[in-house]
Amino acid sequence: MSASGPRGAFAPGTFTFVAGIEDTCVYPPLHFAMAPLDEHELTGHDLAWRDDLDTVAALGATALRYGVDWPRVHVAPGVFDWAVLDERLAYAASLGITVIADLVHYGTPTWLEDSFADPGYPAAVASFAGAFAGRYAGVVDHVTPLNEPITTASFAGLRGVWPPALTGWRGWTRVVLGIAAGLQHTVAAVRSANPDAVIVHVEASSLVTASPAVTASPSASSSASSASPPSSALVTEAALLEGLGFLPTDLVLGRVDPTHAFHDWLLSHGASAAALAELVDGAVTIDLLGVNYYPDLSPRRLEHGPDGTVQHAYDRWTEGLVASLTRFDTRYGLPMVVTETSIEGDDTVRSAWVRDSVAAVRSLVDAGVDVRGWTWWPVFDFVDWSYASGGRNVEEFAVAPDVVAERAGSGRKTPYLRRMGLVRLEEQSDGTLARQLTGAAEAYRAVAGQAGDTVSRDRAASG
């Protein structure tokens, strides 16, 4: 990228409305106990992609976060099948949409035996990234090397949900180090193949608090209870989880030297001093920092449970969004984009979140925080990730038992559909998913249209 920074979309002083099509793409090895989790296929985007891209343009979005299906494209070491991407990316460009290519969204090719923990992972992902960047230079110049390192590490390294299915903090550390090395190699490969590339590093928000302890009244005749300060163990764990939320990005930027607060923690959980030193030496820069925040999912409260700590998601609305963006801004001082946000609920709730979240971000911009865009993710409803695991809850946080039971007992997609989209998916008798615009889509179109009107007036004034 040129020294002046991003041009066009996300240039200094601009604000871009972005859409995102859910693109989780995890193809497990044959021995792995889960079905493929391919959201493009599960939601019917594989068949309806042209109409879906038309919808994105009609909503008024001028940029799109779009997954490029690494597990399906990189069919063997050094062998790529670009046919699908050639058609889709060219069509998006013809609509005037700036594509932000999501290179890795939780999954790796099945031939990479140990996935993110494989010694060959950094070279493999860099090979794909360099080939992609070179092939599509001028068509797709915005690249996200890997979506949400912290979430990837949780599912693949801490809790054993996705390949390589490691568990515990040593597993987490092994996956995070692989991811960080892969990110550094990817950035170098992309910039070598396309000097005009804009690197959009995307991370999830980590907002964790400890719940107060609830103590029952000592009176046998009373059902009253009172709250006391949370236990020190929960407070310590909450601080750990919030601190770890920044650690993958710190590693990629080469910040984790022996003075870093988590340097020794990593060593105690399986990292080698040599591996950490290599990441310091391999430090890269990023052009835009993407922040993902869901008002009812990102904030977590920790509680003691019968089998250990339990996370409960709760709603912090725009206060949590502002807190997250402010923390990332304070720590990194980089231009930011809200790269994912939405809320599950009816049209009224989702429409309110469109308006309120955009207003909150605009207020931050007015206060001098460098936020250059906002993304509704997903454009249309998606299939819950538990679908690939037979209905069992795979999230970090607790899910109501009746929801889990309903999903597991159904042979249809409907119980798994997460109502977070601007476009509603309705399952038909033949299993296909029809698309239906919602009131939230109209709310998005309204705010995106207002932005377009502002840009037009500004251009007219400057002309």
mmCIF file of C-alpha atoms in Angstrom, residues 70 77 79 90 192 222 425:
data_model
loop_
_atom_site.group_PDB
_atom_site.id
_atom_site.type_symbol
_atom_site.label_atom_id
_atom_site.label_comp_id
_atom_site.label_asym_id
_atom_site.label_seq_id
_atom_site.Cartn_x
_atom_site.Cartn_y
_atom_site.Cartn_z
ATOM 1 C CA TRP A 70 -9.611 -21.258 1.396
ATOM 2 C CA PRO A 77 -0.165 -27.743 -1.937
ATOM 3 C CA VAL A 79 -2.710 -26.095 -6.522
ATOM 4 C CA ALA A 90 -15.573 -9.898 -11.145
ATOM 5 C CA SER A 192 4.873 -8.656 -2.074
ATOM 6 C CA SER A 222 -37.355 -16.206 53.544
ATOM 7 C CA LEU A 425 -34.187 -16.785 5.288
#
